[in-house]
Short mmCIF file of C-alpha atoms in Angstrom, two decimals:
data_model
loop_
_atom_site.label_atom_id
_atom_site.label_comp_id
_atom_site.label_asym_id
_atom_site.label_seq_id
_atom_site.Cartn_x
_atom_site.Cartn_y
_atom_site.Cartn_z
CA GLY I 1 25.37 91.42 41.36
CA ALA I 2 22.04 90.71 39.62
CA GLY I 3 18.88 90.42 41.61
CA VAL I 4 15.84 88.32 40.95
CA SER I 5 14.35 88.72 37.56
CA GLN I 6 11.06 87.77 36.16
CA THR I 7 9.80 87.27 32.59
CA PRO I 8 7.60 88.62 31.38
CA SER I 9 6.98 91.73 33.22
CA ASN I 10 3.50 91.87 31.70
CA LYS I 11 1.27 88.97 30.29
CA VAL I 12 -2.41 89.49 28.75
CA THR I 13 -3.95 86.16 28.17
CA GLU I 14 -7.40 85.00 27.18
CA LYS I 15 -9.55 83.04 29.52
CA GLY I 16 -8.91 79.44 29.13
CA LYS I 17 -5.37 79.68 27.91
CA TYR I 18 -1.95 78.26 29.33
CA VAL I 19 0.73 80.63 30.77
CA GLU I 20 4.29 80.23 32.10
CA LEU I 21 5.89 82.62 34.10
CA ARG I 22 9.63 82.59 34.79
CA CYS I 23 11.75 83.39 37.77
CA ASP I 24 15.63 83.79 37.65
CA PRO I 25 16.76 83.73 41.41
CA ILE I 26 19.88 85.15 42.60
CA SER I 27 22.83 82.95 41.95
CA GLY I 28 23.72 80.72 44.87
CA HIS I 29 20.19 81.11 46.52
CA THR I 30 18.76 77.70 47.51
CA ALA I 31 15.24 78.70 48.32
CA LEU I 32 12.71 80.16 45.91
CA TYR I 33 9.24 81.36 46.56
CA TRP I 34 6.17 82.20 44.64
CA TYR I 35 3.47 84.50 45.75
CA ARG I 36 0.73 86.31 44.07
CA GLN I 37 -0.79 89.83 45.20
CA SER I 38 -3.90 91.55 44.16
CA LEU I 39 -4.29 95.14 44.34
CA GLY I 40 -4.50 96.70 48.11
CA GLN I 41 -3.54 93.13 49.27
CA GLY I 42 -0.53 91.27 50.99
CA PRO I 43 1.34 88.81 49.08
CA GLU I 44 -0.43 85.39 49.14
CA PHE I 45 1.87 82.51 49.31
CA LEU I 46 1.85 79.95 46.59
CA ILE I 47 4.77 77.43 46.87
CA TYR I 48 8.38 77.43 47.72
CA PHE I 49 11.37 75.34 46.69
CA GLN I 50 14.31 74.19 48.67
CA GLY I 51 16.73 73.20 45.77
CA THR I 52 14.96 71.22 43.24
CA GLY I 53 12.15 69.86 45.34
CA ALA I 54 8.82 71.73 46.36
CA ALA I 55 9.14 71.85 50.08
CA ASP I 56 5.60 73.59 50.89
CA ASP I 57 3.10 73.75 48.00
CA SER I 58 0.09 74.32 50.18
CA GLY I 59 -0.64 77.71 49.01
CA LEU I 60 -1.54 76.54 45.37
CA PRO I 61 -5.19 77.47 44.95
CA ASN I 62 -5.97 74.43 42.79
CA ASP I 63 -4.62 71.89 40.47
CA ARG I 64 -4.59 74.36 37.52
CA PHE I 65 -1.49 75.73 39.16
CA PHE I 66 1.82 73.94 39.00
CA ALA I 67 5.72 75.03 39.47
CA VAL I 68 9.10 73.59 38.59
CA ARG I 69 12.41 74.25 39.42
CA PRO I 70 14.28 71.30 37.63
CA GLU I 71 17.90 72.34 38.20
CA GLY I 72 17.52 74.12 41.58
CA SER I 73 17.86 77.39 39.88
CA VAL I 74 15.20 79.02 37.34
CA SER I 75 11.64 78.21 38.26
CA THR I 76 8.62 78.31 36.13
CA LEU I 77 5.04 78.80 37.32
CA LYS I 78 2.42 77.38 35.04
CA ILE I 79 -1.15 78.09 35.13
CA GLN I 80 -3.73 75.91 32.89
CA ARG I 81 -7.00 77.00 31.85
CA THR I 82 -6.60 80.54 33.15
CA GLU I 83 -9.48 82.11 34.75
CA ARG I 84 -10.27 86.03 35.14
CA GLY I 85 -9.65 85.39 39.03
CA ASP I 86 -6.16 84.55 38.27
CA SER I 87 -5.31 88.18 37.32
CA ALA I 88 -2.73 89.44 39.79
CA VAL I 89 0.81 90.31 40.17
CA TYR I 90 2.95 87.02 40.63
CA LEU I 91 6.06 87.73 42.71
CA CYS I 92 9.07 85.53 43.04
CA ALA I 93 11.59 85.88 45.96
CA SER I 94 14.75 83.75 46.64
CA SER I 95 17.08 83.51 49.72
CA LEU I 96 20.29 81.95 50.70
CA GLU I 97 18.30 79.21 52.50
CA SER I 98 14.73 78.69 53.55
CA GLY I 99 12.97 80.19 56.49
CA THR I 100 12.81 83.61 57.84
CA ALA I 101 16.23 83.52 59.37
CA TYR I 102 17.22 84.58 55.81
CA GLU I 103 16.18 87.79 54.09
CA GLN I 104 14.18 87.07 50.76
CA TYR I 105 14.81 89.08 47.60
CA PHE I 106 12.08 89.79 45.53
CA GLY I 107 11.80 90.27 41.87
CA PRO I 108 9.68 93.09 40.23
CA GLY I 109 6.69 90.69 39.32
CA THR I 110 4.75 89.40 36.60
CA ARG I 111 1.57 91.38 36.11
CA LEU I 112 -1.13 88.61 34.68
CA THR I 113 -4.31 89.76 32.89
CA VAL I 114 -6.75 87.31 32.03
CA THR I 115 -9.45 88.74 29.68
CA SER L 1 -4.22 81.47 55.75
CA GLN L 2 -2.14 84.76 56.45
CA GLN L 3 -0.32 84.26 59.76
CA GLY L 4 1.05 87.88 60.17
CA GLU L 5 -1.65 90.18 60.69
CA GLU L 6 -0.82 94.03 60.87
CA ASP L 7 -2.80 96.81 62.13
CA PRO L 8 -3.85 99.58 61.55
CA GLN L 9 -4.73 98.81 57.94
CA ALA L 10 -3.87 102.37 57.12
CA LEU L 11 -1.95 105.25 58.84
CA SER L 12 -1.71 108.87 57.55
CA ILE L 13 0.85 111.07 59.33
CA GLN L 14 2.86 114.29 58.75
CA GLU L 15 6.45 114.40 57.78
CA GLY L 16 8.63 114.46 60.91
CA GLU L 17 5.93 112.45 63.03
CA ASN L 18 6.60 108.76 63.95
CA ALA L 19 4.75 105.87 62.90
CA THR L 20 3.83 102.73 64.80
CA MET L 21 2.40 99.79 63.03
CA ASN L 22 1.71 96.30 64.58
CA CYS L 23 1.97 92.75 63.76
CA SER L 24 0.20 89.99 65.50
CA TYR L 25 0.58 86.14 64.98
CA LYS L 26 -1.09 82.91 66.08
CA THR L 27 1.71 80.43 66.55
CA SER L 28 5.20 80.32 68.11
CA ILE L 29 8.01 81.82 66.06
CA ASN L 30 11.62 81.44 65.57
CA ASN L 31 12.17 84.72 63.35
CA LEU L 32 10.07 87.49 62.37
CA GLN L 33 10.55 89.81 59.41
CA TRP L 34 9.33 93.20 58.32
CA TYR L 35 9.08 94.46 54.68
CA ARG L 36 8.16 97.44 52.93
CA GLN L 37 6.36 97.89 49.47
CA ASN L 38 6.67 101.34 47.63
CA SER L 39 3.52 101.88 45.21
CA GLY L 40 4.27 99.89 42.17
CA ARG L 41 7.51 98.45 43.30
CA GLY L 42 8.70 95.39 44.70
CA LEU L 43 9.17 94.17 48.36
CA VAL L 44 12.22 95.02 50.22
CA HIS L 45 13.49 93.48 53.44
CA LEU L 46 13.69 95.74 56.25
CA ILE L 47 14.64 93.98 59.48
CA LEU L 48 14.83 90.52 60.88
CA ILE L 49 14.14 89.90 64.75
CA ARG L 50 14.70 86.51 66.47
CA SER L 51 12.64 84.91 68.82
CA ASN L 52 15.22 85.69 71.45
CA GLU L 53 15.52 89.27 70.91
CA ARG L 54 13.20 91.97 72.03
CA GLU L 55 14.18 94.97 70.24
CA LYS L 56 16.25 95.79 67.19
CA HIS L 57 17.27 99.01 65.38
CA SER L 58 18.34 99.94 62.14
CA GLY L 59 18.50 103.61 61.24
CA ARG L 60 15.17 105.18 61.77
CA LEU L 61 13.68 101.84 62.10
CA ARG L 62 12.90 100.01 65.68
CA VAL L 63 11.28 96.78 65.91
CA THR L 64 10.05 95.26 69.15
CA LEU L 65 8.94 91.57 69.63
CA ASP L 66 6.76 90.34 72.63
CA THR L 67 6.49 86.63 72.45
CA SER L 68 4.14 86.35 75.39
CA LYS L 69 1.68 88.63 73.32
CA LYS L 70 2.67 87.12 70.05
CA SER L 71 3.06 90.55 68.65
CA SER L 72 5.87 92.94 67.09
CA SER L 73 5.72 96.48 66.24
CA LEU L 74 7.71 98.51 63.78
CA LEU L 75 8.50 102.20 64.71
CA ILE L 76 9.59 104.59 62.14
CA THR L 77 11.08 107.87 63.64
CA ALA L 78 11.08 111.19 62.01
CA SER L 79 9.02 109.98 59.05
CA ARG L 80 9.68 111.28 55.60
CA ALA L 81 7.58 111.33 52.40
CA ALA L 82 9.71 108.74 51.00
CA ASP L 83 8.40 106.38 53.73
CA THR L 84 5.14 106.28 52.12
CA ALA L 85 4.56 102.58 51.31
CA SER L 86 2.85 99.52 52.70
CA TYR L 87 4.58 97.51 55.35
CA PHE L 88 4.27 93.74 56.10
CA CYS L 89 5.44 91.23 58.59
CA ALA L 90 6.11 87.65 57.94
CA LYS L 91 7.01 84.95 60.12
CA ASP L 92 8.51 81.52 59.89
CA ASP L 93 6.04 80.19 57.15
CA MET L 94 6.80 83.19 55.01
CA ARG L 95 2.91 84.21 54.91
CA PHE L 96 2.06 87.91 54.73
CA GLY L 97 -0.64 89.87 56.19
CA ALA L 98 -2.54 92.32 54.38
CA GLY L 99 -0.12 95.05 55.53
CA THR L 100 -0.31 98.59 56.92
CA ARG L 101 -0.49 101.54 54.15
CA LEU L 102 1.57 104.20 55.68
CA THR L 103 0.91 107.72 54.08
CA VAL L 104 3.62 110.42 55.07
CA LYS L 105 2.35 113.90 54.06
CA PRO L 106 4.89 116.35 53.27
#
């Protein structure tokens, strides 16, 4: 079956612009996670959804970052007034349920470059 | 904060040798997972170990868990060049550490 997909694969934007990153999880997976990863670093947790609700958004760095999952499937990560420091690979993962009792399946990521 | 901390940060070995990397954590866990990330590719789940387990095997991988020391180790036996990757642990809050970058030389 299809894995986790993320679009776009690459996004270049100018400082100050708004961007949306999309994640399509594996069908039937109730938990969805967003991470960002800088070169040479591990994935940095941003937020996770159980169903439609954000169960833990403590990793969002500031109020310029927001994520939604209105129907409990596709999720969109939204970044307002982008800054150069937002440049990173944004990873999405889904799992059958939340928590480490369940394997996470990661997407290929969206590489965001803010110029 | 990153709750799963791996060490060493980097490890370089010859093909055929064994590689051991460690993960320490700060608070009690129910489960701990190990993931691998090849250069330019996404993360792939390797193995899950539960808090009531002490050791688990999957092919050439062996994971141990010592809850009294709040640590886990991942052993890769008879390493191959294809094992070259970064390895991460993640515990219940799904935070990852900085990882161990393993290089296996042919």
